[in-house]
Amino acid sequence: MRPRVTLHMMSSIDGRINTVGWPVSADRDDAYEMLHRDLRSDAWLVGRVTMAEFALGEVRPMLADRIYPRQTWKAAAAGMAPYAVYLDRSGCLHLNRERVNGDALIAILTTNVSDDYIAELRRDGISYIFAGDTELDLHRALHILRTEFGIETILLEGGGTINGAFLRRDLIDEVSLLILPIADGKPGVPTTFDHNIAGARPLELISVTTLKGGLLHVRYQVLSADQDRGCRAVAPSAS
């Protein structure tokens, strides 16, 4: 039992997702946030680097006065979706807040994090779960989010490595891709999937929608290796 996972990303036509050097576009940002809302998920999930952009103030370290059990802890802010979920294997992120964009935070940790870090999360009102000892077990993390927080749908909005790790483990059900009318071509920059996914993964087209500013919103169902690789024809729509 796990939530349904939709990968929601924005990229150039050649798959780059780092927007540095791209033309400033209000259409781009507005369209991405509109789609984020329209997909209506119980949570959105990112990695530590992305979530660090929402940190407030200076680092305020804590000294734990006890050993904390390595089990799920729910903060007072928890209890109602949507949630903002982030992966932090080593306990390195210092957010100093309990919500992001109004959404209660949940940290996915390994049991290897320090008691000092757990004390900091409790002080800041950030819920946390444990999924693995030294490396994150994504299957277990999703199971806990579903069974203990009631999260049934998640938007995965990570970097290429995280996205690829989810895909490799067959944990992505759908891809929602906002394609910008930009050709990037820079070598060595993040793309939608950067993790070794052990072979190409077949997708089935769901829809194509033309948006303001020449943007395309493309949706795919992710097929498993034993599913039909043929794609049904879907007529593009315009708005």
PDB file of C-alpha atoms in Angstrom:
ATOM      1  CA  MET A   1       0.000   0.000   0.000  1.00  0.00           C
ATOM      2  CA  ARG A   2       1.471   3.338  -1.098  1.00  0.00           C
ATOM      3  CA  PRO A   3       0.249   6.685  -2.427  1.00  0.00           C
ATOM      4  CA  ARG A   4      -0.202   7.288  -6.135  1.00  0.00           C
ATOM      5  CA  VAL A   5       2.850   9.250  -7.292  1.00  0.00           C
ATOM      6  CA  THR A   6       2.741  11.815 -10.092  1.00  0.00           C
ATOM      7  CA  LEU A   7       6.023  13.302 -11.233  1.00  0.00           C
ATOM      8  CA  HIS A   8       5.378  17.009 -11.895  1.00  0.00           C
ATOM      9  CA  MET A   9       8.257  18.829 -13.574  1.00  0.00           C
ATOM     10  CA  MET A  10       9.118  21.709 -15.871  1.00  0.00           C
ATOM     11  CA  SER A  11      11.824  21.351 -18.514  1.00  0.00           C
ATOM     12  CA  SER A  12      13.279  22.692 -21.747  1.00  0.00           C
ATOM     13  CA  ILE A  13      12.528  20.744 -24.929  1.00  0.00           C
ATOM     14  CA  ASP A  14      15.786  18.839 -24.386  1.00  0.00           C
ATOM     15  CA  GLY A  15      14.957  17.821 -20.821  1.00  0.00           C
ATOM     16  CA  ARG A  16      17.035  20.303 -18.811  1.00  0.00           C
ATOM     17  CA  ILE A  17      15.453  21.429 -15.535  1.00  0.00           C
ATOM     18  CA  ASN A  18      17.974  24.007 -14.298  1.00  0.00           C
ATOM     19  CA  THR A  19      16.477  27.399 -15.185  1.00  0.00           C
ATOM     20  CA  VAL A  20      19.699  29.390 -14.767  1.00  0.00           C
ATOM     21  CA  GLY A  21      20.223  31.487 -17.891  1.00  0.00           C
ATOM     22  CA  TRP A  22      16.699  30.995 -19.182  1.00  0.00           C
ATOM     23  CA  PRO A  23      14.562  34.001 -20.161  1.00  0.00           C
ATOM     24  CA  VAL A  24      12.363  35.276 -17.326  1.00  0.00           C
ATOM     25  CA  SER A  25       8.768  34.213 -17.946  1.00  0.00           C
ATOM     26  CA  ALA A  26       5.699  34.905 -15.822  1.00  0.00           C
ATOM     27  CA  ASP A  27       3.748  32.509 -18.055  1.00  0.00           C
ATOM     28  CA  ARG A  28       6.138  29.712 -17.107  1.00  0.00           C
ATOM     29  CA  ASP A  29       5.899  30.221 -13.363  1.00  0.00           C
ATOM     30  CA  ASP A  30       2.139  30.835 -13.383  1.00  0.00           C
ATOM     31  CA  ALA A  31       1.495  27.744 -15.493  1.00  0.00           C
ATOM     32  CA  TYR A  32       3.585  25.482 -13.271  1.00  0.00           C
ATOM     33  CA  GLU A  33       1.851  26.625 -10.078  1.00  0.00           C
ATOM     34  CA  MET A  34      -1.571  26.402 -11.730  1.00  0.00           C
ATOM     35  CA  LEU A  35      -0.910  22.799 -12.724  1.00  0.00           C
ATOM     36  CA  HIS A  36       0.454  22.044  -9.239  1.00  0.00           C
ATOM     37  CA  ARG A  37      -2.860  23.196  -7.779  1.00  0.00           C
ATOM     38  CA  ASP A  38      -5.014  21.511 -10.424  1.00  0.00           C
ATOM     39  CA  LEU A  39      -3.382  18.118  -9.814  1.00  0.00           C
ATOM     40  CA  ARG A  40      -4.821  18.288  -6.272  1.00  0.00           C
ATOM     41  CA  SER A  41      -2.481  15.965  -4.404  1.00  0.00           C
ATOM     42  CA  ASP A  42      -2.335  15.300  -0.663  1.00  0.00           C
ATOM     43  CA  ALA A  43       1.387  16.109  -0.570  1.00  0.00           C
ATOM     44  CA  TRP A  44       4.337  17.301  -2.609  1.00  0.00           C
ATOM     45  CA  LEU A  45       7.769  15.744  -2.193  1.00  0.00           C
ATOM     46  CA  VAL A  46      11.226  17.154  -2.909  1.00  0.00           C
ATOM     47  CA  GLY A  47      14.828  16.545  -1.939  1.00  0.00           C
ATOM     48  CA  ARG A  48      16.916  18.342   0.657  1.00  0.00           C
ATOM     49  CA  VAL A  49      18.467  20.821  -1.820  1.00  0.00           C
ATOM     50  CA  THR A  50      15.100  21.985  -3.135  1.00  0.00           C
ATOM     51  CA  MET A  51      13.549  22.264   0.324  1.00  0.00           C
ATOM     52  CA  ALA A  52      16.567  24.282   1.548  1.00  0.00           C
ATOM     53  CA  GLU A  53      15.288  27.186  -0.571  1.00  0.00           C
ATOM     54  CA  PHE A  54      12.475  27.588   1.989  1.00  0.00           C
ATOM     55  CA  ALA A  55      14.708  27.785   5.087  1.00  0.00           C
ATOM     56  CA  LEU A  56      14.254  30.777   7.393  1.00  0.00           C
ATOM     57  CA  GLY A  57      16.949  32.582   9.367  1.00  0.00           C
ATOM     58  CA  GLU A  58      20.214  31.278  10.752  1.00  0.00           C
ATOM     59  CA  VAL A  59      20.919  27.718  11.871  1.00  0.00           C
ATOM     60  CA  ARG A  60      19.816  27.213  15.476  1.00  0.00           C
ATOM     61  CA  PRO A  61      21.367  23.925  16.623  1.00  0.00           C
ATOM     62  CA  MET A  62      19.882  21.932  19.486  1.00  0.00           C
ATOM     63  CA  LEU A  63      21.499  19.724  22.103  1.00  0.00           C
ATOM     64  CA  ALA A  64      19.309  16.733  22.866  1.00  0.00           C
ATOM     65  CA  ASP A  65      18.775  15.834  26.505  1.00  0.00           C
ATOM     66  CA  ARG A  66      17.608  12.309  25.706  1.00  0.00           C
ATOM     67  CA  ILE A  67      17.781   9.475  23.182  1.00  0.00           C
ATOM     68  CA  TYR A  68      14.731   9.567  20.933  1.00  0.00           C
ATOM     69  CA  PRO A  69      13.040   6.403  19.672  1.00  0.00           C
ATOM     70  CA  ARG A  70      13.430   5.979  15.919  1.00  0.00           C
ATOM     71  CA  GLN A  71       9.715   6.008  15.165  1.00  0.00           C
ATOM     72  CA  THR A  72       7.209   8.321  13.525  1.00  0.00           C
ATOM     73  CA  TRP A  73       6.534  11.595  15.318  1.00  0.00           C
ATOM     74  CA  LYS A  74       3.627  13.857  14.380  1.00  0.00           C
ATOM     75  CA  ALA A  75       3.862  17.557  15.109  1.00  0.00           C
ATOM     76  CA  ALA A  76       0.907  19.678  16.104  1.00  0.00           C
ATOM     77  CA  ALA A  77       0.769  21.034  12.523  1.00  0.00           C
ATOM     78  CA  ALA A  78       0.123  17.557  11.131  1.00  0.00           C
ATOM     79  CA  GLY A  79      -3.345  16.190  10.658  1.00  0.00           C
ATOM     80  CA  MET A  80      -4.658  17.733   7.476  1.00  0.00           C
ATOM     81  CA  ALA A  81      -3.365  17.600   3.893  1.00  0.00           C
ATOM     82  CA  PRO A  82      -1.661  18.947   1.909  1.00  0.00           C
ATOM     83  CA  TYR A  83       1.789  18.211   3.290  1.00  0.00           C
ATOM     84  CA  ALA A  84       5.253  19.359   2.212  1.00  0.00           C
ATOM     85  CA  VAL A  85       7.514  16.277   2.368  1.00  0.00           C
ATOM     86  CA  TYR A  86      11.269  16.211   1.955  1.00  0.00           C
ATOM     87  CA  LEU A  87      14.048  13.614   1.933  1.00  0.00           C
ATOM     88  CA  ASP A  88      16.956  14.227   4.324  1.00  0.00           C
ATOM     89  CA  ARG A  89      18.999  11.067   4.733  1.00  0.00           C
ATOM     90  CA  SER A  90      21.624  12.509   7.086  1.00  0.00           C
ATOM     91  CA  GLY A  91      19.642  15.201   8.913  1.00  0.00           C
ATOM     92  CA  CYS A  92      21.377  18.224   7.404  1.00  0.00           C
ATOM     93  CA  LEU A  93      18.512  20.602   6.649  1.00  0.00           C
ATOM     94  CA  HIS A  94      17.658  23.411   9.074  1.00  0.00           C
ATOM     95  CA  LEU A  95      14.338  24.997   8.134  1.00  0.00           C
ATOM     96  CA  ASN A  96      13.308  26.861  11.318  1.00  0.00           C
ATOM     97  CA  ARG A  97       9.634  26.585  10.405  1.00  0.00           C
ATOM     98  CA  GLU A  98       6.764  24.090  10.605  1.00  0.00           C
ATOM     99  CA  ARG A  99       5.028  24.919   7.308  1.00  0.00           C
ATOM    100  CA  VAL A 100       5.941  25.817   3.730  1.00  0.00           C
ATOM    101  CA  ASN A 101       3.342  27.657   1.650  1.00  0.00           C
ATOM    102  CA  GLY A 102       0.861  26.795   4.386  1.00  0.00           C
ATOM    103  CA  ASP A 103       1.570  23.035   4.157  1.00  0.00           C
ATOM    104  CA  ALA A 104       2.751  21.099   7.222  1.00  0.00           C
ATOM    105  CA  LEU A 105       6.266  19.681   6.871  1.00  0.00           C
ATOM    106  CA  ILE A 106       7.249  16.011   7.071  1.00  0.00           C
ATOM    107  CA  ALA A 107      10.917  14.945   7.024  1.00  0.00           C
ATOM    108  CA  ILE A 108      11.915  11.497   5.738  1.00  0.00           C
ATOM    109  CA  LEU A 109      15.016  10.406   7.662  1.00  0.00           C
ATOM    110  CA  THR A 110      17.233   7.413   8.299  1.00  0.00           C
ATOM    111  CA  THR A 111      17.736   6.059  11.810  1.00  0.00           C
ATOM    112  CA  ASN A 112      21.359   7.230  11.512  1.00  0.00           C
ATOM    113  CA  VAL A 113      20.462  10.901  12.154  1.00  0.00           C
ATOM    114  CA  SER A 114      21.522  12.411  15.457  1.00  0.00           C
ATOM    115  CA  ASP A 115      19.324  12.947  18.500  1.00  0.00           C
ATOM    116  CA  ASP A 116      20.302  16.620  18.319  1.00  0.00           C
ATOM    117  CA  TYR A 117      18.704  16.846  14.887  1.00  0.00           C
ATOM    118  CA  ILE A 118      15.540  15.095  16.050  1.00  0.00           C
ATOM    119  CA  ALA A 119      15.317  17.565  18.934  1.00  0.00           C
ATOM    120  CA  GLU A 120      15.574  20.410  16.415  1.00  0.00           C
ATOM    121  CA  LEU A 121      12.731  19.026  14.313  1.00  0.00           C
ATOM    122  CA  ARG A 122      10.544  18.701  17.398  1.00  0.00           C
ATOM    123  CA  ARG A 123      11.328  22.265  18.443  1.00  0.00           C
ATOM    124  CA  ASP A 124      10.400  23.546  14.976  1.00  0.00           C
ATOM    125  CA  GLY A 125       7.213  21.476  14.782  1.00  0.00           C
ATOM    126  CA  ILE A 126       8.287  19.314  11.841  1.00  0.00           C
ATOM    127  CA  SER A 127       6.850  15.801  11.704  1.00  0.00           C
ATOM    128  CA  TYR A 128       9.255  13.012  10.764  1.00  0.00           C
ATOM    129  CA  ILE A 129       9.388   9.377   9.744  1.00  0.00           C
ATOM    130  CA  PHE A 130      12.215   6.862   9.450  1.00  0.00           C
ATOM    131  CA  ALA A 131      12.767   4.836   6.293  1.00  0.00           C
ATOM    132  CA  GLY A 132      16.043   2.934   6.451  1.00  0.00           C
ATOM    133  CA  ASP A 133      19.163   2.858   8.595  1.00  0.00           C
ATOM    134  CA  THR A 134      21.846   4.519   6.459  1.00  0.00           C
ATOM    135  CA  GLU A 135      20.119   4.774   3.058  1.00  0.00           C
ATOM    136  CA  LEU A 136      16.533   5.796   2.407  1.00  0.00           C
ATOM    137  CA  ASP A 137      14.054   3.049   1.570  1.00  0.00           C
ATOM    138  CA  LEU A 138      11.598   4.820  -0.735  1.00  0.00           C
ATOM    139  CA  HIS A 139       9.088   1.954  -0.683  1.00  0.00           C
ATOM    140  CA  ARG A 140       8.960   2.090   3.101  1.00  0.00           C
ATOM    141  CA  ALA A 141       8.745   5.878   3.147  1.00  0.00           C
ATOM    142  CA  LEU A 142       5.703   5.891   0.864  1.00  0.00           C
ATOM    143  CA  HIS A 143       4.046   3.119   2.858  1.00  0.00           C
ATOM    144  CA  ILE A 144       4.417   5.101   6.092  1.00  0.00           C
ATOM    145  CA  LEU A 145       3.113   8.287   4.489  1.00  0.00           C
ATOM    146  CA  ARG A 146       0.013   6.408   3.360  1.00  0.00           C
ATOM    147  CA  THR A 147      -0.699   4.398   6.499  1.00  0.00           C
ATOM    148  CA  GLU A 148       0.265   6.929   9.188  1.00  0.00           C
ATOM    149  CA  PHE A 149      -0.569  10.263   7.547  1.00  0.00           C
ATOM    150  CA  GLY A 150      -3.362   9.200   5.201  1.00  0.00           C
ATOM    151  CA  ILE A 151      -1.538  10.523   2.129  1.00  0.00           C
ATOM    152  CA  GLU A 152      -3.053   8.912  -0.965  1.00  0.00           C
ATOM    153  CA  THR A 153      -1.580  11.087  -3.727  1.00  0.00           C
ATOM    154  CA  ILE A 154       1.839  12.740  -4.013  1.00  0.00           C
ATOM    155  CA  LEU A 155       3.402  15.161  -6.463  1.00  0.00           C
ATOM    156  CA  LEU A 156       7.071  14.272  -6.887  1.00  0.00           C
ATOM    157  CA  GLU A 157       8.929  17.502  -7.745  1.00  0.00           C
ATOM    158  CA  GLY A 158      12.527  16.520  -7.117  1.00  0.00           C
ATOM    159  CA  GLY A 159      15.769  16.771  -9.027  1.00  0.00           C
ATOM    160  CA  GLY A 160      16.896  14.320 -11.661  1.00  0.00           C
ATOM    161  CA  THR A 161      18.599  11.939  -9.223  1.00  0.00           C
ATOM    162  CA  ILE A 162      15.574  11.632  -6.949  1.00  0.00           C
ATOM    163  CA  ASN A 163      13.197  11.317  -9.886  1.00  0.00           C
ATOM    164  CA  GLY A 164      15.325   8.581 -11.382  1.00  0.00           C
ATOM    165  CA  ALA A 165      15.501   6.719  -8.074  1.00  0.00           C
ATOM    166  CA  PHE A 166      11.700   6.689  -7.854  1.00  0.00           C
ATOM    167  CA  LEU A 167      11.385   5.536 -11.462  1.00  0.00           C
ATOM    168  CA  ARG A 168      13.973   2.788 -11.036  1.00  0.00           C
ATOM    169  CA  ARG A 169      11.938   1.393  -8.143  1.00  0.00           C
ATOM    170  CA  ASP A 170       8.643   1.567 -10.106  1.00  0.00           C
ATOM    171  CA  LEU A 171       7.277   4.224  -7.764  1.00  0.00           C
ATOM    172  CA  ILE A 172       6.016   6.713 -10.376  1.00  0.00           C
ATOM    173  CA  ASP A 173       2.520   6.194 -11.754  1.00  0.00           C
ATOM    174  CA  GLU A 174       2.168   9.271 -13.953  1.00  0.00           C
ATOM    175  CA  VAL A 175       4.350  12.004 -15.455  1.00  0.00           C
ATOM    176  CA  SER A 176       3.084  15.593 -15.683  1.00  0.00           C
ATOM    177  CA  LEU A 177       5.610  17.541 -17.754  1.00  0.00           C
ATOM    178  CA  LEU A 178       5.453  21.244 -18.565  1.00  0.00           C
ATOM    179  CA  ILE A 179       7.644  21.718 -21.651  1.00  0.00           C
ATOM    180  CA  LEU A 180       8.926  25.236 -22.268  1.00  0.00           C
ATOM    181  CA  PRO A 181       9.749  26.624 -25.725  1.00  0.00           C
ATOM    182  CA  ILE A 182      13.438  26.709 -24.817  1.00  0.00           C
ATOM    183  CA  ALA A 183      16.369  24.739 -26.236  1.00  0.00           C
ATOM    184  CA  ASP A 184      19.110  24.604 -23.610  1.00  0.00           C
ATOM    185  CA  GLY A 185      21.833  22.161 -24.569  1.00  0.00           C
ATOM    186  CA  LYS A 186      24.171  22.906 -21.662  1.00  0.00           C
ATOM    187  CA  PRO A 187      26.201  19.791 -20.803  1.00  0.00           C
ATOM    188  CA  GLY A 188      26.464  18.472 -17.277  1.00  0.00           C
ATOM    189  CA  VAL A 189      23.268  20.092 -15.950  1.00  0.00           C
ATOM    190  CA  PRO A 190      20.330  18.318 -14.253  1.00  0.00           C
ATOM    191  CA  THR A 191      17.669  16.728 -16.415  1.00  0.00           C
ATOM    192  CA  THR A 192      14.266  15.256 -15.591  1.00  0.00           C
ATOM    193  CA  PHE A 193      15.816  11.825 -14.923  1.00  0.00           C
ATOM    194  CA  ASP A 194      19.511  11.567 -14.055  1.00  0.00           C
ATOM    195  CA  HIS A 195      19.582   8.309 -12.120  1.00  0.00           C
ATOM    196  CA  ASN A 196      20.456   4.992 -13.770  1.00  0.00           C
ATOM    197  CA  ILE A 197      17.002   3.527 -14.315  1.00  0.00           C
ATOM    198  CA  ALA A 198      18.240   0.201 -15.738  1.00  0.00           C
ATOM    199  CA  GLY A 199      16.823   0.572 -19.214  1.00  0.00           C
ATOM    200  CA  ALA A 200      14.333   2.847 -20.938  1.00  0.00           C
ATOM    201  CA  ARG A 201      10.859   2.932 -19.391  1.00  0.00           C
ATOM    202  CA  PRO A 202       7.789   2.891 -21.664  1.00  0.00           C
ATOM    203  CA  LEU A 203       5.130   5.572 -21.221  1.00  0.00           C
ATOM    204  CA  GLU A 204       1.584   5.847 -22.498  1.00  0.00           C
ATOM    205  CA  LEU A 205       0.310   9.239 -23.596  1.00  0.00           C
ATOM    206  CA  ILE A 206      -2.694  10.557 -21.656  1.00  0.00           C
ATOM    207  CA  SER A 207      -3.037  14.112 -22.986  1.00  0.00           C
ATOM    208  CA  VAL A 208      -1.295  17.109 -24.537  1.00  0.00           C
ATOM    209  CA  THR A 209      -2.491  20.641 -23.759  1.00  0.00           C
ATOM    210  CA  THR A 210      -1.232  23.873 -25.309  1.00  0.00           C
ATOM    211  CA  LEU A 211      -0.878  26.722 -22.802  1.00  0.00           C
ATOM    212  CA  LYS A 212      -0.207  30.440 -23.024  1.00  0.00           C
ATOM    213  CA  GLY A 213       3.253  31.412 -24.196  1.00  0.00           C
ATOM    214  CA  GLY A 214       3.839  28.310 -26.315  1.00  0.00           C
ATOM    215  CA  LEU A 215       4.053  25.957 -23.318  1.00  0.00           C
ATOM    216  CA  LEU A 216       2.954  22.341 -23.573  1.00  0.00           C
ATOM    217  CA  HIS A 217       1.541  20.287 -20.721  1.00  0.00           C
ATOM    218  CA  VAL A 218       2.078  16.611 -21.473  1.00  0.00           C
ATOM    219  CA  ARG A 219       0.788  13.802 -19.292  1.00  0.00           C
ATOM    220  CA  TYR A 220       1.904  10.165 -19.470  1.00  0.00           C
ATOM    221  CA  GLN A 221       1.056   6.987 -17.642  1.00  0.00           C
ATOM    222  CA  VAL A 222       4.190   5.093 -16.641  1.00  0.00           C
ATOM    223  CA  LEU A 223       4.087   1.502 -17.846  1.00  0.00           C
ATOM    224  CA  SER A 224       5.782  -1.401 -16.153  1.00  0.00           C
ATOM    225  CA  ALA A 225       8.026  -3.690 -18.157  1.00  0.00           C
ATOM    226  CA  ASP A 226       5.286  -6.284 -18.607  1.00  0.00           C
ATOM    227  CA  GLN A 227       2.632  -3.827 -19.799  1.00  0.00           C
ATOM    228  CA  ASP A 228       1.686  -3.094 -23.388  1.00  0.00           C
ATOM    229  CA  ARG A 229       4.169  -0.650 -24.847  1.00  0.00           C
ATOM    230  CA  GLY A 230       1.792   0.587 -27.531  1.00  0.00           C
ATOM    231  CA  CYS A 231       0.537   4.150 -27.043  1.00  0.00           C
ATOM    232  CA  ARG A 232      -3.053   5.002 -27.700  1.00  0.00           C
ATOM    233  CA  ALA A 233      -3.644   8.054 -29.868  1.00  0.00           C
ATOM    234  CA  VAL A 234      -4.746  11.146 -27.968  1.00  0.00           C
ATOM    235  CA  ALA A 235      -5.771  14.304 -29.779  1.00  0.00           C
ATOM    236  CA  PRO A 236      -4.000  17.432 -28.506  1.00  0.00           C
ATOM    237  CA  SER A 237      -6.206  20.002 -26.808  1.00  0.00           C
ATOM    238  CA  ALA A 238      -5.745  23.756 -26.599  1.00  0.00           C
ATOM    239  CA  SER A 239      -6.613  26.319 -23.947  1.00  0.00           C
TER     240      SER A 239
END
